[in-house]
């Protein structure tokens, strides 16, 4: 009992340390977007620059996209399927791609783009230069803050994106009476826009140029000062405090319907503005946010570098990676971004989460389902944020609807299919180009997220509700797989290995995903006591799918043919899906395949774009080589734009992941990879500190989740496990492993179990 008490006192102390350290902090305003600080409530997002003379708050509403409801399926495309397959089997790849380009791609071939909404600009008239400047993002409270001293007064701004009240609030204060003087206005990059002002409020209307999307934003001020019109829009004079309330909505109802007038929701927001004080909004915001964020804590060694501003910490980490607590901050930042960009009832996080300042964003800021969309959700279950997974489940349901049409039109198959990209209109057909767009496993991969949620929660009711989606993905491949004329194996064709090698027959990645899909469908059917015949059929087919192969260079083959180029440094390493996030390759159970996967990683090299570095961190963690994984963490947390650094990926000053440009997937994937060093649960047991690198010799985690319905707190020192507490949420048997030690014990739901570093029950 004494050790148990000491453990939790230690965790409490760690929590206090972490709360103090959970801040991105800077001593200068942001000069560009990747230095600005993000806030979000799942639907509304904003980037805070923190200027003194001019403050820019660039904002987004998640449903403002180009285009409109559209069926991307190419009617009758399946009539060319057999001919494409025959060309590929005959080695005529170019002809197959040409035929597919002409007859098999989506209509149109390019998807639509996520849009910025507008900018709120504030203008201040300080006489003297600012002193004691500070700009920060408080992750523990989800508040962006700016403070400085000018003209004899101390000024402070707080910005929050409230989920309960669905607005962004900016609170400005001065510690001297009548010292707060500023003006403000709304604007937008959209050419089709109008701005109207009425005393204490402005209305911004925008229309997206190429479609049916419309948006309306309203900004209102409440202050103890004097409100008057100004050149910029509205001015506030002689105030001590003022609050700006910002709301934005579109006419989006769902991917098939744009009939909702945005003005109806703006009117509702206006009533809320007039009724609520900033203090009331902030109180509800904190209560809502803490309920999610406070479930998980991580603390690692603090050093002198931990005291630096965040941009200086990133630079110092590049020079000498002696700042373990930066990794803890990175993990918590990913959790913050998940809460800010993916809440129940919203769209899932896209390539940039919810933040975008360009009319033509990179890769249209869509959902890329050959890795990037899935990577956004790797850490949510593990870090105790299962609610943040829900928007992805909604996307899966909607893509299953459009994907059923594509399955029939393009493949004459049952079930549903999703290719490598989708947008807000839930495109499911192959897009962009035939040499990389005809990748058929997006729906199969996404279905695993439904299964993973079940594994972590053991929620049978959830599994019963979502099982038809998993089954539908499996039914497609039951019809789609064909026998390879050379080997007799069942293979996936036409497809590709994202995004390399062109259109092929039989990419390894597809086969790994489909084997796993058939396995989880069969297991789910058994749990739910349904579809016994289908389960048997899928299990039989699974054994006939082309297996993983080891090539002449000792590598895991990426294709059916042994044609891997050892000199290839492509950012995708798709054929290692079975290592992570899959589980059919592991040092513990398939050592020869794990060795071949390691050789493939060695050939690809450690360099890469930000999300590629993040995936490689997870690969090396699963290979139980924590020191190599830490080398990649070093690259990921190094500055992306520093002169003399040639690595493509890295981190911007605001800790956003650099592809480059910004893609949020590396933030999420990197956080997942860091945690895989400390806990793994994919093989049927919970492995404690399986790949702990020498650089992280001391630390603790509280609230980390494992498959089987378990939540754990663990601490370690000098590289050795000190203690672990296991909370059983579902009452399942628990197996823990640490090094060569192992223990299995029965549990009761809602009960805690504490063990020492030798896995002895306390």
XYZ file of C-alpha atoms in Angstrom:
762
model
C 0.000 0.000 0.000
C 2.892 2.360 0.762
C 4.371 1.922 -2.741
C 0.930 2.401 -4.285
C 0.536 5.723 -2.461
C 4.031 6.886 -3.395
C 3.363 6.039 -7.032
C 0.275 8.199 -7.214
C 1.892 11.056 -5.313
C 4.667 10.892 -7.904
C 2.120 10.990 -10.715
C 0.443 14.004 -9.104
C 3.796 15.789 -8.945
C 4.495 14.827 -12.554
C 1.082 16.213 -13.518
C 1.959 19.546 -11.941
C 5.268 19.632 -13.783
C 3.585 18.747 -17.053
C 0.881 21.400 -16.647
C 3.574 24.045 -16.243
C 5.507 22.758 -19.239
C 2.569 22.308 -21.608
C 3.124 25.629 -23.339
C 4.360 26.658 -26.759
C 6.042 29.973 -26.006
C 7.702 32.708 -28.108
C 9.191 36.139 -27.497
C 8.228 37.626 -30.880
C 5.066 37.843 -32.991
C 4.604 35.417 -35.875
C 5.752 36.718 -39.239
C 4.220 33.876 -41.269
C 1.486 31.286 -41.021
C 3.712 28.420 -39.846
C 4.774 30.549 -36.888
C 1.190 31.422 -35.870
C -0.570 29.409 -33.147
C -3.668 27.270 -33.797
C -6.931 27.134 -31.894
C -9.962 25.089 -32.877
C -13.215 23.590 -31.660
C -13.513 20.837 -34.280
C -15.591 23.000 -36.629
C -13.951 26.436 -36.404
C -10.197 26.893 -36.534
C -8.014 29.976 -36.289
C -4.339 30.904 -36.504
C -3.145 33.610 -34.097
C -0.163 35.721 -35.193
C 0.165 37.812 -32.028
C 1.173 41.118 -33.609
C 1.552 44.292 -31.555
C 0.620 46.977 -34.069
C -1.466 44.629 -36.205
C -2.939 41.327 -35.043
C -4.080 38.810 -37.662
C -6.458 36.002 -36.752
C -6.959 33.872 -39.860
C -9.949 31.560 -39.515
C -11.585 28.531 -41.126
C -14.921 26.772 -41.053
C -14.502 23.075 -41.804
C -17.263 22.731 -44.410
C -16.223 25.562 -46.756
C -14.995 23.729 -49.860
C -14.983 24.212 -53.578
C -17.515 22.306 -55.667
C -20.812 20.813 -54.569
C -22.579 17.457 -54.216
C -21.342 15.198 -56.988
C -21.172 11.512 -57.923
C -17.629 10.842 -59.104
C -18.281 7.292 -60.325
C -17.561 6.602 -64.011
C -20.580 4.738 -65.316
C -19.690 1.446 -66.992
C -15.975 1.579 -66.130
C -16.066 -2.117 -65.164
C -16.363 -3.035 -68.847
C -12.640 -2.226 -69.180
C -11.503 -3.983 -65.997
C -10.612 -7.321 -67.547
C -8.694 -5.701 -70.412
C -6.637 -3.631 -67.934
C -5.818 -6.804 -66.003
C -4.798 -8.666 -69.134
C -2.464 -5.843 -70.157
C -0.812 -5.841 -66.748
C -0.349 -9.611 -66.786
C 1.206 -9.259 -70.229
C 3.702 -6.716 -68.901
C 2.153 -3.813 -70.844
C 1.962 -1.326 -67.989
C 1.967 1.809 -70.149
C -0.920 0.549 -72.256
C -2.859 -0.442 -69.145
C -2.387 3.021 -67.660
C -3.447 4.703 -70.902
C -6.594 2.597 -71.116
C -7.405 3.288 -67.463
C -6.858 7.016 -67.951
C -9.349 7.050 -70.806
C -12.086 4.856 -69.363
C -11.577 4.006 -65.685
C -10.946 7.219 -63.748
C -13.354 9.423 -61.786
C -15.444 12.129 -63.407
C -13.957 14.720 -63.035
C -10.473 13.392 -62.434
C -9.506 15.935 -59.735
C -11.298 16.371 -56.435
C -12.268 19.600 -54.693
C -10.347 21.741 -52.203
C -10.752 22.907 -48.612
C -10.993 26.703 -48.383
C -9.951 29.469 -45.981
C -12.873 31.531 -44.717
C -11.534 34.909 -43.671
C -9.263 37.116 -41.595
C -9.968 39.176 -38.527
C -7.455 42.016 -38.337
C -6.985 44.231 -35.262
C -5.093 47.547 -35.404
C -3.499 49.129 -32.312
C -2.160 52.649 -31.933
C 0.666 52.305 -29.437
C 3.009 55.275 -29.168
C 5.973 53.496 -27.590
C 7.530 50.159 -28.619
C 6.330 47.073 -26.801
C 8.361 45.517 -23.992
C 8.179 42.184 -22.123
C 6.498 40.587 -25.132
C 5.198 37.040 -24.769
C 3.175 34.866 -27.126
C 2.059 31.409 -26.049
C -0.308 28.528 -26.593
C -1.370 26.947 -23.313
C -2.122 23.322 -24.175
C -3.433 22.527 -20.697
C -6.263 25.057 -21.153
C -6.479 25.452 -24.958
C -5.927 29.211 -24.789
C -3.695 31.318 -27.031
C -2.267 34.328 -25.201
C -0.387 37.498 -26.138
C 0.952 39.929 -23.544
C 3.284 42.940 -23.551
C 3.822 46.363 -22.007
C 3.403 49.560 -24.018
C 2.591 53.185 -23.256
C 2.797 52.538 -19.510
C 0.171 49.761 -19.481
C 0.227 45.971 -19.597
C -1.891 44.499 -22.364
C -3.156 40.955 -22.694
C -5.169 38.996 -25.270
C -6.720 35.588 -24.814
C -8.183 33.595 -27.707
C -10.300 30.487 -27.261
C -12.283 28.337 -29.688
C -15.236 27.144 -27.652
C -16.823 23.801 -28.481
C -19.839 24.236 -26.150
C -20.702 27.678 -27.557
C -19.410 27.114 -31.128
C -17.557 30.404 -31.434
C -14.140 31.987 -31.229
C -13.735 34.562 -28.476
C -10.937 37.132 -28.246
C -10.647 38.875 -24.881
C -8.489 42.020 -24.666
C -7.531 43.750 -21.411
C -5.332 46.578 -20.139
C -4.300 47.126 -16.523
C -4.727 50.891 -16.833
C -8.091 52.592 -17.184
C -8.971 53.812 -20.697
C -5.677 52.436 -22.100
C -7.172 49.973 -24.577
C -7.696 51.543 -28.009
C -7.974 49.581 -31.246
C -9.971 49.055 -34.427
C -10.847 45.877 -36.268
C -12.418 44.455 -39.398
C -13.160 41.247 -41.273
C -11.875 40.378 -44.720
C -11.483 37.340 -46.979
C -9.320 36.079 -49.849
C -12.466 35.051 -51.745
C -13.274 37.374 -54.640
C -17.015 36.863 -54.205
C -17.486 38.541 -50.844
C -19.342 41.356 -49.130
C -18.741 43.051 -45.772
C -21.350 45.069 -43.875
C -20.969 46.982 -40.614
C -23.668 47.876 -38.084
C -22.402 49.681 -34.956
C -20.927 46.850 -32.830
C -20.834 44.090 -35.431
C -19.658 43.113 -38.911
C -21.025 40.510 -41.292
C -18.820 38.784 -43.883
C -20.499 36.876 -46.715
C -18.413 34.703 -49.044
C -19.210 32.507 -52.016
C -16.750 29.933 -53.308
C -15.977 30.672 -56.934
C -16.622 27.300 -58.618
C -19.540 25.828 -56.770
C -22.563 26.180 -54.576
C -20.831 26.763 -51.241
C -21.677 29.916 -49.315
C -20.476 31.120 -45.943
C -21.447 33.820 -43.463
C -19.349 35.060 -40.542
C -20.366 37.527 -37.849
C -18.088 39.493 -35.558
C -19.396 41.404 -32.550
C -17.690 43.450 -29.822
C -18.684 44.006 -26.178
C -16.637 46.511 -24.190
C -16.586 49.018 -21.339
C -15.127 51.537 -23.798
C -16.597 53.633 -26.596
C -17.594 51.983 -29.901
C -17.513 54.021 -33.098
C -17.118 53.503 -36.858
C -13.601 53.757 -38.292
C -11.655 53.517 -41.518
C -10.893 49.880 -40.711
C -14.465 49.049 -39.713
C -15.146 49.426 -35.990
C -13.103 51.205 -33.313
C -12.977 50.800 -29.545
C -11.686 53.762 -27.498
C -10.901 54.384 -23.839
C -11.527 50.809 -22.765
C -10.112 48.587 -20.053
C -11.447 45.406 -21.612
C -13.207 44.238 -24.740
C -14.366 40.884 -26.111
C -14.738 40.037 -29.779
C -17.081 37.167 -30.631
C -16.642 35.430 -33.994
C -18.969 32.852 -35.519
C -19.009 31.359 -39.011
C -21.305 28.915 -40.793
C -21.965 27.619 -44.300
C -24.940 26.194 -46.178
C -23.544 22.649 -45.797
C -25.895 20.024 -44.331
C -24.138 16.867 -45.504
C -22.257 15.652 -48.567
C -25.523 15.472 -50.524
C -27.269 18.602 -49.267
C -26.472 22.337 -49.268
C -29.923 23.600 -48.300
C -29.155 25.047 -44.850
C -29.096 28.885 -44.814
C -25.994 30.027 -42.960
C -27.869 33.114 -41.740
C -30.134 30.998 -39.532
C -27.134 29.847 -37.501
C -25.559 33.293 -37.457
C -28.749 34.683 -35.902
C -28.541 32.009 -33.218
C -24.897 32.929 -32.589
C -25.824 36.610 -32.220
C -28.285 35.789 -29.446
C -25.536 33.840 -27.701
C -23.105 36.757 -28.043
C -25.504 39.137 -26.319
C -26.263 36.742 -23.480
C -22.814 35.401 -22.552
C -19.826 37.099 -20.970
C -16.282 36.046 -21.799
C -15.941 34.632 -18.287
C -18.964 32.377 -18.851
C -17.709 31.219 -22.249
C -14.255 30.551 -20.831
C -15.618 28.586 -17.872
C -17.645 26.274 -20.121
C -14.720 25.960 -22.525
C -12.348 24.894 -19.756
C -14.788 22.388 -18.287
C -15.367 20.806 -21.691
C -11.695 20.758 -22.674
C -10.311 19.477 -19.373
C -12.672 16.514 -19.440
C -10.807 15.324 -22.525
C -7.268 16.630 -22.181
C -6.702 15.770 -18.514
C -7.177 12.024 -19.017
C -3.564 11.547 -20.077
C -0.196 12.757 -18.776
C 3.358 12.169 -19.924
C 6.521 13.510 -18.314
C 10.118 13.027 -19.426
C 13.377 14.488 -18.178
C 13.612 18.262 -18.174
C 16.900 19.951 -19.076
C 18.073 23.535 -19.433
C 16.756 23.458 -23.011
C 13.249 22.973 -21.626
C 13.356 26.619 -20.512
C 13.928 27.960 -24.033
C 11.218 29.378 -26.260
C 9.680 26.725 -28.501
C 11.407 27.845 -31.694
C 14.746 27.882 -29.848
C 14.019 24.413 -28.416
C 13.452 23.026 -31.909
C 16.705 24.562 -33.137
C 18.649 23.306 -30.105
C 17.170 19.822 -30.505
C 18.551 19.740 -34.037
C 22.030 20.646 -32.791
C 21.931 18.356 -29.758
C 18.803 16.287 -28.995
C 19.054 16.764 -25.239
C 15.490 17.789 -24.395
C 13.387 14.716 -23.579
C 10.508 16.848 -22.359
C 10.154 18.254 -25.893
C 8.897 14.802 -26.898
C 6.301 14.947 -24.123
C 5.236 18.381 -25.358
C 5.005 17.010 -28.911
C 2.722 14.168 -27.792
C 0.463 16.513 -25.866
C 0.435 18.958 -28.781
C -0.868 16.142 -30.994
C -3.636 15.486 -28.462
C -4.428 19.198 -28.421
C -4.615 19.248 -32.230
C -6.901 16.196 -32.232
C -9.319 17.858 -29.809
C -9.127 21.094 -31.807
C -9.776 19.505 -35.210
C -11.900 16.396 -34.638
C -14.861 16.470 -32.275
C -18.108 14.463 -32.392
C -20.409 15.939 -35.010
C -17.634 17.563 -37.050
C -15.682 16.576 -40.131
C -12.555 14.490 -39.459
C -9.140 16.136 -39.506
C -7.997 16.583 -43.105
C -4.447 16.929 -44.440
C -4.104 20.182 -42.501
C -6.428 19.320 -39.658
C -8.813 22.257 -39.788
C -6.345 25.056 -40.606
C -5.717 26.437 -44.096
C -4.937 29.925 -45.408
C -4.792 29.210 -49.167
C -7.445 29.166 -51.876
C -5.370 26.457 -53.554
C -3.930 24.452 -50.656
C -1.332 21.749 -51.189
C -2.997 18.513 -52.297
C -6.300 20.400 -51.866
C -6.120 19.693 -48.108
C -8.272 16.593 -48.706
C -8.366 13.231 -46.952
C -5.638 11.073 -48.508
C -6.476 7.516 -47.548
C -3.331 5.692 -48.648
C -1.696 6.769 -45.351
C -2.287 10.379 -44.324
C -5.930 10.312 -43.231
C -5.393 7.146 -41.196
C -2.215 8.529 -39.615
C -4.234 11.429 -38.209
C -6.012 8.932 -35.970
C -3.186 6.644 -34.860
C -2.776 8.210 -31.418
C -6.382 8.937 -30.412
C -7.290 5.595 -28.813
C -3.896 5.196 -27.149
C -4.000 8.696 -25.669
C -7.485 8.316 -24.224
C -9.383 10.397 -26.796
C -11.784 7.871 -28.357
C -14.425 10.569 -28.966
C -12.046 12.268 -31.381
C -12.235 9.134 -33.533
C -15.965 9.582 -34.162
C -15.755 12.017 -37.115
C -13.647 9.474 -38.990
C -16.315 6.836 -38.382
C -18.887 9.163 -39.950
C -16.637 9.653 -42.985
C -16.357 5.865 -43.306
C -20.153 5.493 -43.270
C -20.578 8.147 -45.944
C -17.777 6.780 -48.125
C -19.362 3.338 -47.840
C -22.466 4.818 -49.482
C -20.599 6.417 -52.386
C -18.126 3.542 -52.465
C -20.904 1.020 -53.076
C -21.751 2.848 -56.305
C -18.091 2.851 -57.345
C -17.720 -0.842 -56.498
C -20.587 -1.640 -58.846
C -19.711 0.783 -61.673
C -15.941 0.257 -61.720
C -15.599 -3.377 -60.623
C -19.064 -4.954 -60.888
C -18.564 -5.974 -57.267
C -20.617 -6.063 -54.083
C -19.628 -4.154 -50.961
C -17.870 -0.798 -51.118
C -14.487 0.548 -52.177
C -12.535 3.745 -51.582
C -9.424 4.735 -53.508
C -6.567 6.940 -52.372
C -8.388 10.248 -51.880
C -11.732 11.644 -50.848
C -13.155 15.123 -50.308
C -16.139 16.598 -48.481
C -18.379 15.270 -51.281
C -17.168 11.755 -50.399
C -15.595 10.851 -53.706
C -14.706 7.157 -53.801
C -13.608 6.610 -57.423
C -9.955 6.571 -58.600
C -8.679 10.143 -59.029
C -5.725 12.242 -60.246
C -3.882 9.760 -62.485
C -4.033 6.072 -63.321
C -0.401 5.433 -62.331
C -1.186 6.106 -58.652
C -4.921 6.799 -58.342
C -6.148 3.232 -58.865
C -5.311 2.029 -55.362
C -8.232 0.029 -54.063
C -7.531 -0.427 -50.344
C -8.618 2.858 -48.766
C -11.903 1.475 -47.498
C -10.241 -1.697 -46.236
C -7.674 0.298 -44.276
C -10.258 2.688 -42.829
C -12.360 -0.270 -41.689
C -9.514 -1.216 -39.377
C -10.141 1.994 -37.425
C -13.570 0.663 -36.494
C -11.961 -2.566 -35.338
C -9.218 -0.756 -33.426
C -11.826 1.259 -31.525
C -13.475 -2.001 -30.537
C -10.155 -3.529 -29.481
C -9.375 -0.575 -27.215
C -12.884 -0.215 -25.773
C -14.301 -3.761 -26.029
C -17.609 -2.081 -26.870
C -19.662 -4.872 -28.444
C -22.614 -2.583 -29.134
C -20.325 -0.349 -31.189
C -18.981 -3.371 -33.084
C -22.495 -4.575 -33.838
C -23.419 -1.141 -35.197
C -20.309 -0.803 -37.397
C -19.874 -4.434 -38.449
C -21.821 -3.909 -41.726
C -19.158 -1.399 -42.808
C -16.322 -3.835 -42.124
C -18.273 -6.623 -43.804
C -19.000 -4.414 -46.825
C -15.307 -3.677 -47.310
C -14.584 -7.420 -47.155
C -17.365 -8.265 -49.612
C -15.771 -5.991 -52.179
C -12.462 -7.853 -52.008
C -14.245 -11.189 -51.990
C -15.409 -10.250 -55.503
C -12.360 -8.239 -56.571
C -9.459 -10.617 -55.858
C -8.483 -12.750 -58.858
C -6.174 -15.668 -59.429
C -2.727 -14.741 -60.678
C -2.120 -16.775 -63.874
C 1.571 -17.274 -63.029
C 1.407 -18.272 -59.354
C -2.178 -19.302 -58.703
C -2.366 -16.965 -55.718
C -5.260 -14.579 -55.212
C -4.043 -11.066 -55.924
C -5.248 -7.476 -56.041
C -5.241 -5.974 -59.522
C -5.323 -3.383 -60.927
C -3.786 -1.413 -58.081
C -0.483 0.121 -57.036
C 1.903 0.435 -54.122
C 1.347 4.048 -53.053
C 2.698 6.152 -54.690
C 5.480 4.358 -56.539
C 5.849 1.872 -59.364
C 2.734 2.698 -61.381
C -0.275 0.493 -62.068
C 0.495 -3.147 -61.237
C -0.875 -6.561 -60.450
C -0.421 -7.692 -56.858
C 1.151 -5.016 -54.605
C 2.259 -6.364 -51.237
C 0.487 -3.619 -49.278
C -2.929 -4.580 -50.657
C -2.425 -8.211 -49.744
C -1.399 -7.365 -46.175
C -4.422 -5.111 -45.718
C -6.884 -7.573 -47.260
C -5.555 -10.523 -45.249
C -6.055 -8.465 -42.119
C -9.486 -7.259 -43.277
C -10.670 -10.824 -43.841
C -9.310 -11.822 -40.416
C -11.035 -9.006 -38.507
C -14.292 -9.550 -40.413
C -14.247 -13.224 -39.468
C -13.364 -12.457 -35.852
C -16.060 -9.797 -35.609
C -18.614 -12.201 -37.064
C -17.643 -14.735 -34.403
C -17.983 -12.224 -31.579
C -21.385 -11.145 -32.870
C -22.421 -14.734 -33.680
C -23.363 -13.957 -37.263
C -22.279 -14.748 -40.832
C -20.553 -18.035 -39.967
C -20.551 -19.121 -43.615
C -18.994 -15.871 -44.790
C -16.353 -16.099 -42.065
C -15.350 -19.575 -43.238
C -15.195 -18.424 -46.855
C -13.037 -15.390 -45.999
C -10.697 -17.534 -43.923
C -10.291 -19.944 -46.832
C -9.618 -17.104 -49.273
C -7.201 -15.488 -46.857
C -4.905 -18.501 -47.045
C -4.775 -18.208 -50.835
C -3.746 -14.531 -51.003
C -0.189 -14.018 -52.259
C 2.097 -14.119 -49.202
C 4.843 -11.752 -48.135
C 8.053 -12.565 -50.017
C 11.711 -11.946 -49.245
C 13.659 -10.733 -52.283
C 17.173 -11.188 -53.580
C 18.523 -8.260 -51.559
C 17.091 -9.643 -48.322
C 14.298 -7.069 -48.511
C 10.572 -7.506 -48.126
C 9.292 -7.401 -51.686
C 7.026 -4.494 -52.556
C 5.474 -6.324 -55.515
C 4.911 -9.859 -56.751
C 8.088 -9.576 -58.807
C 11.499 -9.236 -57.141
C 12.207 -5.812 -58.653
C 12.853 -3.575 -55.626
C 15.586 -1.003 -56.206
C 17.940 -0.813 -53.189
C 18.746 2.770 -54.167
C 15.120 3.943 -54.077
C 14.524 6.599 -51.379
C 10.781 7.147 -51.929
C 8.838 8.620 -48.997
C 6.251 5.802 -49.077
C 7.228 2.457 -47.552
C 3.795 0.998 -48.115
C 4.760 -2.669 -48.211
C 5.591 -2.491 -44.493
C 1.927 -1.955 -43.580
C 1.988 -5.422 -42.048
C 4.589 -4.179 -39.538
C 2.702 -1.007 -38.654
C -0.178 -0.381 -38.304
C -0.747 -4.061 -39.114
C 0.552 -6.896 -36.982
C 1.399 -9.803 -39.275
C 5.109 -8.882 -39.209
C 6.915 -8.679 -35.863
C 10.294 -9.647 -34.371
C 8.463 -11.720 -31.777
C 6.380 -13.884 -34.127
C 7.852 -13.610 -37.650
C 11.548 -12.813 -37.159
C 12.569 -13.543 -40.772
C 9.933 -11.197 -42.183
C 10.869 -8.588 -39.574
C 14.489 -8.803 -40.674
C 13.414 -8.349 -44.303
C 11.278 -5.344 -43.334
C 14.276 -3.871 -41.545
C 16.347 -4.326 -44.699
C 13.681 -2.517 -46.727
C 13.816 0.346 -44.230
C 17.588 0.454 -44.452
C 17.385 0.754 -48.252
C 14.767 3.532 -48.076
C 16.939 5.468 -45.617
C 16.093 7.669 -42.660
C 15.429 10.877 -44.572
C 11.920 11.740 -45.669
C 8.996 14.101 -45.533
C 7.505 14.780 -42.110
C 4.779 12.152 -42.249
C 7.227 9.638 -43.740
C 9.575 10.202 -40.797
C 6.622 9.662 -38.476
C 5.713 6.335 -40.104
C 9.336 5.212 -39.909
C 9.396 6.033 -36.181
C 6.525 3.595 -35.753
C 8.277 0.978 -37.911
C 11.467 1.104 -35.844
C 9.461 1.081 -32.628
C 7.708 -2.102 -33.753
C 11.141 -3.531 -34.672
C 12.064 -2.858 -31.010
C 14.962 -0.592 -31.986
C 14.267 2.443 -29.856
C 17.592 4.131 -30.456
C 17.060 4.094 -34.231
C 13.520 5.372 -33.730
C 14.934 8.206 -31.639
C 17.265 9.137 -34.500
C 14.149 9.677 -36.624
C 12.456 11.621 -33.828
C 15.540 13.844 -33.894
C 14.898 14.525 -37.589
C 11.166 15.083 -37.093
C 11.652 17.590 -34.266
C 14.395 19.531 -36.034
C 13.650 22.855 -37.778
C 12.181 22.555 -41.259
C 13.355 25.940 -42.505
C 16.815 26.442 -41.021
C 19.688 27.301 -43.335
C 22.152 24.432 -43.557
C 19.597 21.714 -42.855
C 18.860 19.595 -45.909
C 16.325 17.148 -44.471
C 12.987 17.516 -46.231
C 10.746 16.889 -43.253
C 10.831 18.408 -39.806
C 8.925 20.910 -37.684
C 7.945 24.518 -38.236
C 8.384 27.043 -35.401
C 4.797 26.420 -34.245
C 5.563 22.652 -34.101
C 3.396 21.961 -37.157
C 4.741 19.058 -39.189
C 6.510 19.912 -42.440
C 5.938 17.648 -45.437
C 6.925 20.341 -46.565
C 4.624 22.261 -46.781
C 2.518 21.774 -43.655
C 0.673 18.500 -43.238
C -0.750 17.613 -39.847
C -0.349 13.835 -40.245
C 3.274 13.922 -39.086
C 2.199 15.494 -35.796
C -0.196 12.649 -35.118
C 1.977 9.868 -36.511
C 5.047 11.129 -34.664
C 3.160 11.181 -31.361
C 1.950 7.613 -31.949
C 5.513 6.485 -32.701
C 6.880 8.055 -29.522
C 4.279 6.192 -27.465
C 4.982 2.893 -29.252
C 8.452 3.098 -27.678
C 6.824 2.885 -24.266
C 3.850 0.593 -24.744
C 2.647 -1.839 -27.411
C -0.462 -4.017 -27.299
C -1.061 -5.220 -30.869
C 0.085 -8.844 -30.450
C -2.395 -9.901 -27.777
C -0.428 -8.795 -24.735
C 0.722 -5.466 -23.268
C 4.445 -4.929 -23.746
C 5.883 -2.361 -21.330
C 8.832 -0.206 -22.439
C 9.406 -2.505 -25.450
C 11.722 -0.124 -27.328
C 12.788 2.492 -24.796
C 15.735 4.474 -26.212
C 18.716 5.388 -24.074
C 17.800 9.071 -24.455
C 14.545 8.569 -22.523
C 15.868 6.788 -19.443
C 13.466 8.445 -16.974
C 9.780 9.159 -17.290
C 6.175 8.402 -16.488
C 2.848 8.172 -18.287
C -0.645 8.179 -16.829
C -3.842 7.352 -18.700
C -2.340 5.561 -21.689
C -4.711 2.975 -23.173
C -4.074 -0.546 -24.446
C -6.100 -2.985 -26.501
C -8.274 -5.263 -24.414
C -9.929 -2.418 -22.536
C -7.064 -1.363 -20.252
C -5.766 1.992 -19.050
C -2.283 2.157 -17.576
C -0.014 4.395 -15.525
C 3.676 3.514 -15.569
C 6.926 5.030 -14.401
C 10.564 4.173 -15.056
C 14.013 5.373 -14.010
C 17.497 4.633 -15.322
C 15.852 2.731 -18.173
C 14.100 0.280 -15.829
C 10.410 -0.112 -15.055
C 9.548 1.059 -11.536
C 5.841 0.456 -11.282
C 2.706 0.002 -13.358
C -0.960 0.412 -12.512
C -3.579 -1.260 -14.710
C -7.210 -0.192 -14.732
C -9.429 -2.832 -16.295
C -12.365 -1.222 -18.067
C -13.885 -4.385 -19.540
C -12.940 -7.152 -17.105
C -10.845 -9.107 -19.619
C -7.771 -11.216 -18.755
C -4.599 -9.115 -18.826
C -1.136 -10.223 -19.947
C 1.802 -7.917 -19.224
C 5.319 -8.396 -20.532
C 8.443 -6.520 -19.574
C 11.721 -7.805 -20.955
C 11.806 -11.522 -20.177
C 9.130 -11.240 -17.483
C 5.479 -12.042 -18.059
C 2.328 -12.219 -15.975
C -1.280 -13.050 -16.830
C -4.115 -12.336 -14.434
C -7.893 -12.145 -14.469
C -9.474 -8.754 -13.934
C -12.756 -7.212 -12.899
C -14.140 -4.192 -14.700
C -13.469 -0.960 -12.835
C -10.665 -2.436 -10.716
C -7.053 -1.211 -10.468
C -4.070 -3.554 -10.267
C -0.594 -2.360 -9.242
C 2.635 -4.226 -10.019
C 6.283 -3.430 -9.362
C 9.131 -3.416 -11.862
C 9.433 -7.213 -11.591
C 5.735 -7.547 -12.538
C 4.901 -8.688 -9.027
C 1.415 -7.801 -7.834
C 1.372 -5.263 -4.991
